[in-house]
Amino acid sequence: MKSLDEIEVGRKVRIVKILGGYGLVRRLVSLGLTIGVELFIINNQGPIIIKLGDSNIAIGKGIARKVLVEEII
Amino acid sequence: MSCHQHKNFDFLENHGDYIIALVAQPNAGKTTLFNTLTGARGYVANWPGKTVEIFSGTVIHHGKKLTIIDLPGIQSLHTSSQEETLTKECILENKFDAIILLINAESLYRSLYFILQILELTNKVVIAINKFDVIERRGFHINIAALEAKLGVPIVTISALKKIGIGPLMDRIMDLLEKKNEKAEKFKIDYGSLEEYIEYTQKFTNDRGLAIRALEGDDYILETLNEKGRNEVRRIRKEIEEKYGFRPEELIAMTRYKIIEELTQNAIVKVNVAGKNLEEKIDKIMLNNWIIGLIISLGIILSTLFIAFTINTGFPLNIIFEELGLTELANIIETYNLGGIISMIFSTLSTLTQNILEDANIPTWFIDLTTNGIIAGVGAVLSFLPLIFMVNVVMALIEDSGFMARMAIIFNKITRIVGLTGKSFFPVGISIACNVPGILATRILEDDKERFRVIVSLPLIICQARLIVMIFLLSAFFTSPLAQTGTTLLLYTLSFSLFLLASKIVTKTALKGQEQELILELPPYHIPSLRVISWISWERSKSYIIKAGKIIFPASIIIWTIMHIGPNGYTPNPNTAFGYIIGNFIIKAFNPIGINSWEIGLALLTGILAKEIVIETLAISFATENPLEAVKALHLTIPQALSLLTFIMLYTPCIATIATIYSETKSLKFVLLNLLLQLSIAYILSYIIAYIAMLIL
């Protein structure tokens, strides 16, 4: 299990755990990021940019560190 | 049994101050909104006499307890099922204090028919357009202000799922309940040749909306009429059908759809969204290399601001042309820019009024007040407008094209250092032109604490008005272009660093709290739609006129009074007015570094009205038409000049900005915090700079 900021560009991951309070979880859920969701890493220079379904989302490094994922591809 | 027999909703225990009905078509997200509003604390009640279960829940908003009733979803008012009939009857009986009409943005066209049907019956409605974010991502834009104006009821865009817009929705409902914006008129459609029949039917129903429904053949309404009324309506329904070859309900529906056609044509725009491939290509350029991204971002901001500045005041293009030897071109730009045209109009108006009043033997002081106080004051409000409008256009372009979100990511690297997210670059960029729209733009920041931190420090950013004063004073103080440019760059660097520093200070002290981290969705790139741009920029500019106008106008009368009323009454000469006394008092603060002129003291005070007035006040005080002469008459040394310039750039923001800080934070504390922060920073720095300059020079 790695955190989201440690994943290389182009990999596909699944969210396993979110280390954070209710506020953070709610913010992430409102963008569709919740446990079990699969996403691609598009960019990890600066904020992590992920591709989730149709939309691209930028996530600050601090938050990315709190999102634990497992690599699928 | 219908709902009017239970109009007090006694079966609901303890229903609070108001009862609100939640009405929606199926799949609009009604349950989600209901859960969001009531925190899923709703409970099931059996509607008396019906086997229909309805949910109700309570919300406390601004100290009032509201009961929200979740009525069964209903496709339109032409219904048959028991559940749908219940909803329809409740709307027809009009027994609620207000209705939330929830609409799915994805099917707005379809929903508008339903909206019109309901609005013909009641205007105690707030329309909530759900899933707004979803359709915006697909490139659709809805002009909410235009729709509101056409429909005559408040409209709020929400995302029930993401809990966006819920606060504003509740605010609109409270406004409606407290009758803050009461509109007596219900929404009215002109049915043309059917109008005489509607009027006739209204005699039996006592209500236009019900009359239309009766003509449509609504059994429920027909049942409520007396025998004679019922027979009459049936008779004219036949008459209409024979006369026009269509049944009345068909004619009515056709008219409504025509209205909907007009509404959607005027209020909905579809733009083409860039393909995924192109989006990835642009994002690769923007986001893979931070330095390149930063250069592109700065380039976009600076070039758009440059265009906005030039259209507004001719500056800085006029100077560039002049340097190139194209004096004539420079003159044309200097005269025929938006700001120039407006000031020409007002000076003509002022002369005209003066002539008329002088002919009518009106006392001099009154003429002076009207022309130099009131007309000049209105002119001051309006002369800001082109700049604010242009900046809004430019920023709306950046926002609507999808570039803004990328820039937020790029600037995040800088703003993170002081605990702000990259989104805060946006208000800062706007503030370079004008602090007022800059403060309004902080609304894009999600976290209130972060928003207030930015608002409090934002006026340290030098705006165009201050830039004009700066350029003017520099040209009076220095002859060398190198010294002029150097000082300009120095002051801007100072201004941005102080903004960052001040944000850091308030984050650590007055506005402590967790530092926010960036998280945002990247919208697809698309060519900005001209109509969307004009909606956004007009809405934002309009709010400026209303807010700032209320303050700038009376303030200009006060300034006139200070400059023209003295211990002996009216005087045309500021030397004998209260302005002299006040100016002398203020400048005492600068006596230790040898600045003594009361004119400067007064200019600092009037500069709070609008920064450009600093120059004007100096000119009036020295009774000269040429402000350059006035500045030279001050005989300032270079350290004194630099010190004064620093102070003018950084001291209290103008009154429009102060007013906007208050209206956006609703807190006197933040206004005072800002004033204290800027006054002390400006004062301390002006001394430091004076002493450093004295040591060096």
Tab-separated table of C-alpha atoms in Angstrom, chain A residues 26-28 30-31 43 45 47 49 51 54-63, chain B residues 137 162-163 276 279-280 283 287-288 409 412 446 514 516-522:
chain	number	residue	atom	x	y	z
A	26	ARG	CA	-16.267	14.894	2.626
A	27	ARG	CA	-14.242	17.121	0.323
A	28	LEU	CA	-12.848	14.102	-1.467
A	30	SER	CA	-17.754	15.444	-3.225
A	31	LEU	CA	-15.288	15.025	-6.090
A	43	ASN	CA	0.880	14.179	-13.417
A	45	GLN	CA	4.862	17.484	-10.642
A	47	PRO	CA	-0.030	18.799	-7.068
A	49	ILE	CA	-3.346	15.283	-11.081
A	51	LYS	CA	-8.034	11.122	-13.988
A	54	ASP	CA	-14.366	11.924	-17.340
A	55	SER	CA	-12.766	14.499	-15.133
A	56	ASN	CA	-9.271	15.499	-14.098
A	57	ILE	CA	-8.696	16.484	-10.496
A	58	ALA	CA	-5.706	18.208	-8.925
A	59	ILE	CA	-4.874	17.239	-5.360
A	60	GLY	CA	-2.321	18.976	-3.175
A	61	LYS	CA	0.645	16.847	-2.052
A	62	GLY	CA	-0.399	17.038	1.598
A	63	ILE	CA	-3.790	15.568	0.855
B	137	ARG	CA	-18.768	20.484	-17.482
B	162	LYS	CA	-21.892	17.970	-3.417
B	163	LYS	CA	-23.761	20.223	-1.000
B	276	LYS	CA	-9.540	15.108	-24.649
B	279	GLU	CA	-6.751	19.068	-23.459
B	280	GLU	CA	-3.951	16.637	-22.643
B	283	ASP	CA	-2.043	20.408	-19.948
B	287	LEU	CA	1.691	21.513	-16.028
B	288	ASN	CA	4.744	19.365	-16.803
B	409	ILE	CA	-2.091	24.700	-9.716
B	412	ASN	CA	-0.018	26.957	-5.654
B	446	GLU	CA	-13.777	27.331	-0.607
B	514	GLN	CA	-5.554	24.978	9.375
B	516	GLN	CA	-5.760	24.854	3.255
B	517	GLU	CA	-4.551	22.412	0.662
B	518	LEU	CA	-5.414	22.605	-2.969
B	519	ILE	CA	-7.970	20.232	-4.352
B	520	LEU	CA	-9.855	21.141	-7.477
B	521	GLU	CA	-11.368	19.721	-10.569
B	522	LEU	CA	-9.800	20.669	-13.891
